[in-house]
PDB file of C-alpha atoms and ligand atoms in Angstrom:
ATOM      1  CA  MET A 317      78.238-114.369 -70.791  1.00 86.00           C
ATOM      2  CA  SER A 318      75.760-112.976 -73.425  1.00 94.00           C
ATOM      3  CA  ILE A 319      76.533-112.566 -76.851  1.00 97.00           C
ATOM      4  CA  ALA A 320      76.070-108.799 -76.179  1.00 98.00           C
ATOM      5  CA  ASP A 321      79.124-109.397 -73.504  1.00 98.00           C
ATOM      6  CA  ASN A 322      80.818-111.500 -75.790  1.00 98.00           C
ATOM      7  CA  LEU A 323      81.090-108.513 -78.970  1.00 98.00           C
ATOM      8  CA  ASN A 324      81.452-105.859 -76.779  1.00 98.00           C
ATOM      9  CA  ILE A 325      84.897-107.461 -74.826  1.00 98.00           C
ATOM     10  CA  ILE A 326      85.661-108.479 -79.034  1.00 98.00           C
ATOM     11  CA  ARG A 327      85.583-105.125 -79.749  1.00 98.00           C
ATOM     12  CA  ASP A 328      87.842-103.669 -76.797  1.00 98.00           C
ATOM     13  CA  ARG A 329      90.273-106.750 -78.085  1.00 98.00           C
ATOM     14  CA  ILE A 330      90.115-105.389 -81.505  1.00 98.00           C
ATOM     15  CA  ALA A 331      90.580-101.709 -80.695  1.00 98.00           C
ATOM     16  CA  ALA A 332      93.235-102.572 -78.605  1.00 98.00           C
ATOM     17  CA  ALA A 333      94.948-104.320 -81.536  1.00 98.00           C
ATOM     18  CA  ALA A 334      94.667-101.953 -83.648  1.00 98.00           C
ATOM     19  CA  LEU A 335      96.172 -98.848 -81.217  1.00 98.00           C
ATOM     20  CA  LYS A 336      98.961-101.137 -80.722  1.00 98.00           C
ATOM     21  CA  ALA A 337      99.808-101.133 -84.092  1.00 98.00           C
ATOM     22  CA  GLY A 338      99.397 -97.551 -84.856  1.00 98.00           C
ATOM     23  CA  ARG A 339      96.050 -97.993 -86.389  1.00 98.00           C
ATOM     24  CA  ASP A 340      92.684 -96.468 -86.483  1.00 98.00           C
ATOM     25  CA  PRO A 341      90.189 -98.964 -84.911  1.00 98.00           C
ATOM     26  CA  ALA A 342      87.641 -98.192 -87.577  1.00 98.00           C
ATOM     27  CA  THR A 343      89.542 -99.646 -90.230  1.00 98.00           C
ATOM     28  CA  VAL A 344      89.428-103.071 -88.900  1.00 98.00           C
ATOM     29  CA  ARG A 345      85.725-104.712 -89.698  1.00 98.00           C
ATOM     30  CA  LEU A 346      84.358-107.626 -87.444  1.00 98.00           C
ATOM     31  CA  VAL A 347      82.857-110.241 -89.452  1.00 99.00           C
ATOM     32  CA  ALA A 348      80.743-112.723 -86.901  1.00 98.00           C
ATOM     33  CA  VAL A 349      81.124-116.027 -88.063  1.00 98.00           C
ATOM     34  CA  SER A 350      77.518-117.214 -87.925  1.00 98.00           C
ATOM     35  CA  LYS A 351      77.601-120.578 -89.630  1.00 96.00           C
ATOM     36  CA  THR A 352      75.702-123.460 -87.378  1.00 95.00           C
ATOM     37  CA  GLN A 353      74.274-120.455 -85.528  1.00 96.00           C
ATOM     38  CA  PRO A 354      70.196-120.546 -86.339  1.00 96.00           C
ATOM     39  CA  ALA A 355      68.613-117.175 -87.445  1.00 97.00           C
ATOM     40  CA  GLU A 356      67.674-116.084 -84.078  1.00 96.00           C
ATOM     41  CA  VAL A 357      70.952-116.252 -82.758  1.00 97.00           C
ATOM     42  CA  VAL A 358      72.164-113.776 -85.470  1.00 98.00           C
ATOM     43  CA  ALA A 359      68.944-111.565 -84.357  1.00 98.00           C
ATOM     44  CA  GLU A 360      70.050-111.730 -80.962  1.00 97.00           C
ATOM     45  CA  ALA A 361      73.955-110.660 -82.210  1.00 98.00           C
ATOM     46  CA  ALA A 362      72.141-107.704 -84.468  1.00 98.00           C
ATOM     47  CA  ARG A 363      70.298-106.606 -81.474  1.00 97.00           C
ATOM     48  CA  ALA A 364      73.634-106.033 -79.946  1.00 98.00           C
ATOM     49  CA  GLY A 365      74.726-104.094 -82.994  1.00 98.00           C
ATOM     50  CA  GLN A 366      76.744-106.203 -84.658  1.00 98.00           C
ATOM     51  CA  PHE A 367      75.729-106.188 -88.433  1.00 98.00           C
ATOM     52  CA  LEU A 368      77.858-108.345 -90.620  1.00 98.00           C
ATOM     53  CA  PHE A 369      78.059-112.037 -90.512  1.00 98.00           C
ATOM     54  CA  GLY A 370      80.163-114.619 -91.799  1.00 98.00           C
ATOM     55  CA  GLU A 371      78.581-117.745 -93.279  1.00 98.00           C
ATOM     56  CA  ASN A 372      80.248-120.973 -94.532  1.00 97.00           C
ATOM     57  CA  TYR A 373      77.989-123.305 -96.097  1.00 97.00           C
ATOM     58  CA  VAL A 374      75.256-122.822 -98.822  1.00 98.00           C
ATOM     59  CA  GLN A 375      72.562-124.458 -97.895  1.00 97.00           C
ATOM     60  CA  GLU A 376      72.535-123.489 -94.071  1.00 96.00           C
ATOM     61  CA  PHE A 377      73.036-120.003 -94.984  1.00 98.00           C
ATOM     62  CA  ALA A 378      70.202-120.341 -97.714  1.00 96.00           C
ATOM     63  CA  ALA A 379      67.912-121.635 -95.188  1.00 95.00           C
ATOM     64  CA  LYS A 380      68.753-118.785 -92.872  1.00 97.00           C
ATOM     65  CA  VAL A 381      68.860-115.508 -94.349  1.00 97.00           C
ATOM     66  CA  ALA A 382      64.841-115.385 -94.924  1.00 94.00           C
ATOM     67  CA  ASP A 383      64.176-115.660 -91.292  1.00 97.00           C
ATOM     68  CA  VAL A 384      66.679-113.016 -90.306  1.00 97.00           C
ATOM     69  CA  LYS A 385      64.831-109.661 -90.565  1.00 96.00           C
ATOM     70  CA  GLU A 386      67.569-107.171 -88.833  1.00 97.00           C
ATOM     71  CA  PRO A 387      69.005-105.226 -91.487  1.00 96.00           C
ATOM     72  CA  VAL A 388      72.090-107.498 -91.627  1.00 98.00           C
ATOM     73  CA  GLU A 389      74.990-107.664 -94.331  1.00 98.00           C
ATOM     74  CA  TRP A 390      76.718-111.103 -95.039  1.00 98.00           C
ATOM     75  CA  HIS A 391      79.508-112.325 -96.250  1.00 98.00           C
ATOM     76  CA  PHE A 392      80.944-115.688 -97.658  1.00 98.00           C
ATOM     77  CA  ILE A 393      83.759-116.964 -96.551  1.00 98.00           C
ATOM     78  CA  GLY A 394      83.765-120.779 -96.895  1.00 97.00           C
ATOM     79  CA  SER A 395      84.773-122.553 -99.702  1.00 96.00           C
ATOM     80  CA  LEU A 396      82.628-122.567-102.503  1.00 97.00           C
ATOM     81  CA  GLN A 397      81.099-125.354-105.181  1.00 98.00           C
ATOM     82  CA  SER A 398      80.347-123.606-108.013  1.00 98.00           C
ATOM     83  CA  ASN A 399      77.236-124.793-108.956  1.00 98.00           C
ATOM     84  CA  LYS A 400      76.196-123.763-105.558  1.00 98.00           C
ATOM     85  CA  VAL A 401      77.387-120.111-106.669  1.00 98.00           C
ATOM     86  CA  LYS A 402      73.402-119.490-107.658  1.00 98.00           C
ATOM     87  CA  TYR A 403      72.260-119.755-104.323  1.00 98.00           C
ATOM     88  CA  ILE A 404      73.834-117.077-102.781  1.00 98.00           C
ATOM     89  CA  ALA A 405      73.991-114.745-105.989  1.00 98.00           C
ATOM     90  CA  GLY A 406      72.989-111.143-105.078  1.00 97.00           C
ATOM     91  CA  LEU A 407      72.878-111.925-101.144  1.00 98.00           C
ATOM     92  CA  VAL A 408      75.940-111.690 -99.647  1.00 98.00           C
ATOM     93  CA  THR A 409      78.555-107.667-100.614  1.00 98.00           C
ATOM     94  CA  LEU A 410      81.674-109.967-100.324  1.00 98.00           C
ATOM     95  CA  ILE A 411      83.275-113.162-101.403  1.00 99.00           C
ATOM     96  CA  HIS A 412      86.430-114.264 -99.144  1.00 98.00           C
ATOM     97  CA  SER A 413      86.735-117.815-100.715  1.00 98.00           C
ATOM     98  CA  VAL A 414      88.043-117.020-104.491  1.00 98.00           C
ATOM     99  CA  ASP A 415      90.358-119.510-105.290  1.00 98.00           C
ATOM    100  CA  ARG A 416      90.261-120.631-108.640  1.00 98.00           C
ATOM    101  CA  LEU A 417      89.032-118.905-112.365  1.00 98.00           C
ATOM    102  CA  SER A 418      86.413-121.662-112.883  1.00 98.00           C
ATOM    103  CA  LEU A 419      84.413-120.156-109.595  1.00 98.00           C
ATOM    104  CA  ALA A 420      84.886-116.515-110.310  1.00 98.00           C
ATOM    105  CA  GLU A 421      83.804-117.264-114.286  1.00 98.00           C
ATOM    106  CA  GLU A 422      80.230-118.722-112.247  1.00 98.00           C
ATOM    107  CA  ILE A 423      79.803-116.005-109.988  1.00 98.00           C
ATOM    108  CA  ASP A 424      80.548-113.367-113.047  1.00 98.00           C
ATOM    109  CA  ARG A 425      78.024-115.391-114.431  1.00 98.00           C
ATOM    110  CA  GLN A 426      75.497-115.383-111.359  1.00 98.00           C
ATOM    111  CA  TRP A 427      75.896-111.853-110.525  1.00 98.00           C
ATOM    112  CA  GLY A 428      75.944-110.721-114.180  1.00 98.00           C
ATOM    113  CA  LYS A 429      72.006-112.318-114.350  1.00 98.00           C
ATOM    114  CA  LEU A 430      71.379-109.841-111.758  1.00 98.00           C
ATOM    115  CA  GLY A 431      73.169-106.888-113.587  1.00 98.00           C
ATOM    116  CA  ARG A 432      75.350-106.503-110.731  1.00 98.00           C
ATOM    117  CA  SER A 433      78.739-106.999-109.439  1.00 98.00           C
ATOM    118  CA  CYS A 434      79.943-109.093-106.700  1.00 98.00           C
ATOM    119  CA  ASP A 435      83.121-108.173-104.658  1.00 98.00           C
ATOM    120  CA  VAL A 436      85.603-110.848-103.868  1.00 98.00           C
ATOM    121  CA  LEU A 437      88.805-111.961-102.138  1.00 99.00           C
ATOM    122  CA  ILE A 438      91.333-114.297-103.417  1.00 99.00           C
ATOM    123  CA  GLN A 439      92.090-116.706-100.792  1.00 98.00           C
ATOM    124  CA  VAL A 440      95.959-117.704-100.704  1.00 98.00           C
ATOM    125  CA  ASN A 441      97.238-120.990 -99.067  1.00 98.00           C
ATOM    126  CA  ILE A 442     100.496-119.751 -98.435  1.00 98.00           C
ATOM    127  CA  ALA A 443     101.473-123.107 -96.115  1.00 98.00           C
ATOM    128  CA  GLU A 444     100.119-125.128 -99.261  1.00 98.00           C
ATOM    129  CA  GLU A 445      98.092-126.841 -96.732  1.00 97.00           C
ATOM    130  CA  ALA A 446      96.481-129.954 -97.941  1.00 96.00           C
ATOM    131  CA  THR A 447      93.470-129.739 -96.285  1.00 95.00           C
ATOM    132  CA  LYS A 448      92.662-125.977 -96.771  1.00 96.00           C
ATOM    133  CA  SER A 449      91.868-124.462-100.317  1.00 96.00           C
ATOM    134  CA  GLY A 450      93.588-120.970-102.031  1.00 98.00           C
ATOM    135  CA  THR A 451      95.825-120.303-104.571  1.00 98.00           C
ATOM    136  CA  THR A 452      99.146-121.077-104.083  1.00 98.00           C
ATOM    137  CA  SER A 453     101.012-117.816-103.532  1.00 98.00           C
ATOM    138  CA  ALA A 454     103.191-118.793-107.384  1.00 98.00           C
ATOM    139  CA  GLY A 455      99.941-118.457-108.719  1.00 98.00           C
ATOM    140  CA  LEU A 456      98.414-115.432-107.000  1.00 98.00           C
ATOM    141  CA  LEU A 457      98.896-112.799-109.886  1.00 98.00           C
ATOM    142  CA  ASP A 458      98.144-114.881-112.432  1.00 98.00           C
ATOM    143  CA  LEU A 459      94.697-115.930-111.019  1.00 98.00           C
ATOM    144  CA  VAL A 460      93.964-112.209-110.320  1.00 98.00           C
ATOM    145  CA  ARG A 461      94.901-111.107-113.518  1.00 98.00           C
ATOM    146  CA  SER A 462      92.323-113.776-114.852  1.00 98.00           C
ATOM    147  CA  VAL A 463      89.782-112.452-112.481  1.00 98.00           C
ATOM    148  CA  ALA A 464      89.993-109.193-113.267  1.00 98.00           C
ATOM    149  CA  GLY A 465      89.202-109.704-116.752  1.00 98.00           C
ATOM    150  CA  LEU A 466      85.279-110.354-115.985  1.00 98.00           C
ATOM    151  CA  SER A 467      83.194-107.578-115.866  1.00 98.00           C
ATOM    152  CA  HIS A 468      81.080-108.702-112.736  1.00 98.00           C
ATOM    153  CA  ILE A 469      83.616-109.480-110.590  1.00 98.00           C
ATOM    154  CA  ARG A 470      85.743-106.595-108.394  1.00 98.00           C
ATOM    155  CA  VAL A 471      88.687-108.163-106.710  1.00 98.00           C
ATOM    156  CA  ARG A 472      89.159-106.600-103.539  1.00 98.00           C
ATOM    157  CA  GLY A 473      92.072-108.028-101.631  1.00 99.00           C
ATOM    158  CA  LEU A 474      93.002-111.766 -99.998  1.00 99.00           C
ATOM    159  CA  MET A 475      92.637-113.721 -97.335  1.00 98.00           C
ATOM    160  CA  THR A 476      94.136-116.093 -96.008  1.00 98.00           C
ATOM    161  CA  MET A 477      93.682-119.609 -93.401  1.00 98.00           C
ATOM    162  CA  PRO A 478      97.066-120.114 -91.667  1.00 97.00           C
ATOM    163  CA  PRO A 479      98.252-122.989 -89.798  1.00 96.00           C
ATOM    164  CA  PHE A 480      96.811-123.975 -86.631  1.00 95.00           C
ATOM    165  CA  PHE A 481      99.446-123.165 -83.864  1.00 96.00           C
ATOM    166  CA  ASP A 482      98.459-123.234 -80.075  1.00 95.00           C
ATOM    167  CA  ASP A 483     100.882-119.684 -79.680  1.00 97.00           C
ATOM    168  CA  PRO A 484      98.742-117.253 -82.117  1.00 95.00           C
ATOM    169  CA  GLU A 485     102.597-115.453 -82.859  1.00 96.00           C
ATOM    170  CA  GLY A 486     102.945-118.768 -84.840  1.00 97.00           C
ATOM    171  CA  ALA A 487     100.687-117.625 -86.991  1.00 98.00           C
ATOM    172  CA  ARG A 488     102.122-114.010 -87.725  1.00 98.00           C
ATOM    173  CA  PRO A 489     104.684-114.941 -90.225  1.00 98.00           C
ATOM    174  CA  TYR A 490     101.370-115.936 -92.660  1.00 98.00           C
ATOM    175  CA  PHE A 491      99.509-113.197 -91.823  1.00 98.00           C
ATOM    176  CA  ARG A 492     102.567-111.000 -92.634  1.00 98.00           C
ATOM    177  CA  GLU A 493     103.557-112.525 -96.033  1.00 98.00           C
ATOM    178  CA  LEU A 494      99.381-112.742 -96.529  1.00 98.00           C
ATOM    179  CA  ARG A 495      99.981-108.587 -96.641  1.00 98.00           C
ATOM    180  CA  ARG A 496     103.017-108.563 -98.620  1.00 98.00           C
ATOM    181  CA  LEU A 497     101.631-110.338-101.561  1.00 98.00           C
ATOM    182  CA  ALA A 498      98.589-107.511-101.278  1.00 98.00           C
ATOM    183  CA  GLY A 499     101.594-105.090-101.780  1.00 98.00           C
ATOM    184  CA  GLU A 500     102.600-106.644-104.936  1.00 98.00           C
ATOM    185  CA  ILE A 501      99.330-107.161-106.716  1.00 98.00           C
ATOM    186  CA  ALA A 502      98.527-103.439-105.850  1.00 98.00           C
ATOM    187  CA  ALA A 503     101.916-102.639-107.500  1.00 98.00           C
ATOM    188  CA  ALA A 504     101.300-104.769-110.633  1.00 98.00           C
ATOM    189  CA  GLY A 505      98.507-102.232-110.847  1.00 98.00           C
ATOM    190  CA  ILE A 506      95.805-104.218-112.727  1.00 98.00           C
ATOM    191  CA  PRO A 507      92.769-102.279-114.134  1.00 97.00           C
ATOM    192  CA  GLY A 508      89.906-102.608-111.597  1.00 95.00           C
ATOM    193  CA  VAL A 509      91.798-104.293-108.981  1.00 98.00           C
ATOM    194  CA  THR A 510      92.676-103.137-105.229  1.00 98.00           C
ATOM    195  CA  MET A 511      94.035-104.710-102.644  1.00 98.00           C
ATOM    196  CA  ALA A 512      91.791-102.566 -99.838  1.00 98.00           C
ATOM    197  CA  GLU A 513      91.002-105.471 -97.573  1.00 98.00           C
ATOM    198  CA  LEU A 514      93.166-108.298 -95.527  1.00 99.00           C
ATOM    199  CA  SER A 515      90.965-110.786 -94.635  1.00 99.00           C
ATOM    200  CA  MET A 516      93.036-112.569 -92.034  1.00 98.00           C
ATOM    201  CA  GLY A 517      92.444-113.853 -87.784  1.00 98.00           C
ATOM    202  CA  MET A 518      89.932-115.549 -86.264  1.00 98.00           C
ATOM    203  CA  SER A 519      89.077-116.101 -82.840  1.00 97.00           C
ATOM    204  CA  GLY A 520      92.488-117.715 -81.842  1.00 97.00           C
ATOM    205  CA  ASP A 521      94.939-115.179 -83.368  1.00 97.00           C
ATOM    206  CA  PHE A 522      92.837-112.123 -84.499  1.00 98.00           C
ATOM    207  CA  GLU A 523      95.023-109.555 -82.478  1.00 98.00           C
ATOM    208  CA  ALA A 524      98.360-111.270 -84.456  1.00 98.00           C
ATOM    209  CA  ALA A 525      96.165-110.431 -88.007  1.00 98.00           C
ATOM    210  CA  ILE A 526      95.078-107.332 -87.164  1.00 98.00           C
ATOM    211  CA  ALA A 527      99.487-106.506 -86.214  1.00 98.00           C
ATOM    212  CA  GLU A 528      99.751-107.639 -89.561  1.00 98.00           C
ATOM    213  CA  GLY A 529      97.107-105.366 -91.250  1.00 98.00           C
ATOM    214  CA  ALA A 530      93.999-106.944 -91.155  1.00 99.00           C
ATOM    215  CA  THR A 531      91.015-105.183 -92.155  1.00 99.00           C
ATOM    216  CA  LEU A 532      88.798-107.947 -91.730  1.00 99.00           C
ATOM    217  CA  VAL A 533      88.240-110.563 -89.133  1.00 99.00           C
ATOM    218  CA  ARG A 534      86.676-113.764 -88.683  1.00 98.00           C
ATOM    219  CA  ILE A 535      85.400-114.187 -85.454  1.00 98.00           C
ATOM    220  CA  GLY A 536      83.040-117.527 -84.477  1.00 98.00           C
ATOM    221  CA  THR A 537      83.384-118.657 -81.801  1.00 97.00           C
ATOM    222  CA  ALA A 538      84.913-115.603 -79.264  1.00 98.00           C
ATOM    223  CA  VAL A 539      81.211-114.036 -80.165  1.00 98.00           C
ATOM    224  CA  PHE A 540      78.940-116.899 -80.228  1.00 97.00           C
ATOM    225  CA  GLY A 541      80.281-119.801 -78.149  1.00 93.00           C
ATOM    226  CA  GLU A 542      81.776-123.127 -79.075  1.00 88.00           C
ATOM    227  CA  ARG A 543      79.679-124.574 -82.152  1.00 82.00           C
ATOM    228  CA  GLN A 544      76.936-127.363 -81.843  1.00 67.00           C
ATOM    229  CA  TYR A 545      77.668-129.384 -84.755  1.00 60.00           C
ATOM    230  CA  ARG A 546      80.270-130.026 -87.458  1.00 53.00           C
TER     231      ARG A 546
HETATM  232  C1  PLP B 105      84.781-120.922 -89.085  1.00 89.20           C
HETATM  233  C2  PLP B 105      85.517-120.211 -89.333  1.00 89.20           C
HETATM  234  C3  PLP B 105      86.382-118.962 -88.905  1.00 89.20           C
HETATM  235  C4  PLP B 105      85.683-118.484 -87.245  1.00 89.20           C
HETATM  236  O1  PLP B 105      86.468-119.760 -86.592  1.00 89.20           O
HETATM  237  P1  PLP B 105      86.807-119.400 -84.958  1.00 89.20           P
HETATM  238  O2  PLP B 105      87.509-119.888 -84.601  1.00 89.20           O
HETATM  239  O3  PLP B 105      85.407-119.951 -84.505  1.00 89.20           O
HETATM  240  O4  PLP B 105      86.238-117.788 -84.702  1.00 89.20           O
HETATM  241  C5  PLP B 105      86.802-118.070 -89.521  1.00 89.20           C
HETATM  242  N1  PLP B 105      87.000-118.476 -90.785  1.00 89.20           N
HETATM  243  C6  PLP B 105      86.368-118.836 -91.372  1.00 89.20           C
HETATM  244  C7  PLP B 105      86.790-119.993 -92.724  1.00 89.20           C
HETATM  245  C8  PLP B 105      85.658-120.395 -90.777  1.00 89.20           C
HETATM  246  O5  PLP B 105      85.194-121.602 -91.507  1.00 89.20           O
END
């Protein structure tokens, strides 16, 4: 199956999941996760009408971005070291993975140098798994308040990666909890902060995430096939 075929299938599944949840399919955006995929593969997806991509690894992304001539938009979705923020500054329109103030401060500094602002999501490690990044639910409100104080960052919502379950329904309580947390943050009325975006759901569980309110689904293998390395 070609990438175009995969994209058609995924778009249909996204639309069906949205409609089933009583949602407008246009409120769910597909982030095609192109980590480990070369620039030609990104270009092929763009020719099939997919213009939004998610990347995880700074070096790989920085090498790839110049080789993609199609008018694509990039999100950074992976864990991010502060000393590497400079390599992605201005190149991505949303960072999904802000999990600590020091990282936010560096994003603020780098985007500030460009005279621009960076939209970010705060990543929450709801299950507090040692292998995953993200703030704890308990630390979320304080982190959002601190990040909101930075002048070149806008907090647009939350992101989570739930524990792995063979049955995607297992992830559903975590998606629901992210939505509840977003409601709590929105209710706090922090100036400059909106909770319009919920980044949740991957190849194995995006329908459950859409049922619980996902606005951004991050899908890699179901679009591109199995990754070649990492
Ligand atoms: C790799 C990755 C994805 C995509 O995972 P698939 O299972 O291939 O769809 C989504 N989100 C993050 C943060 C990832 O690292």
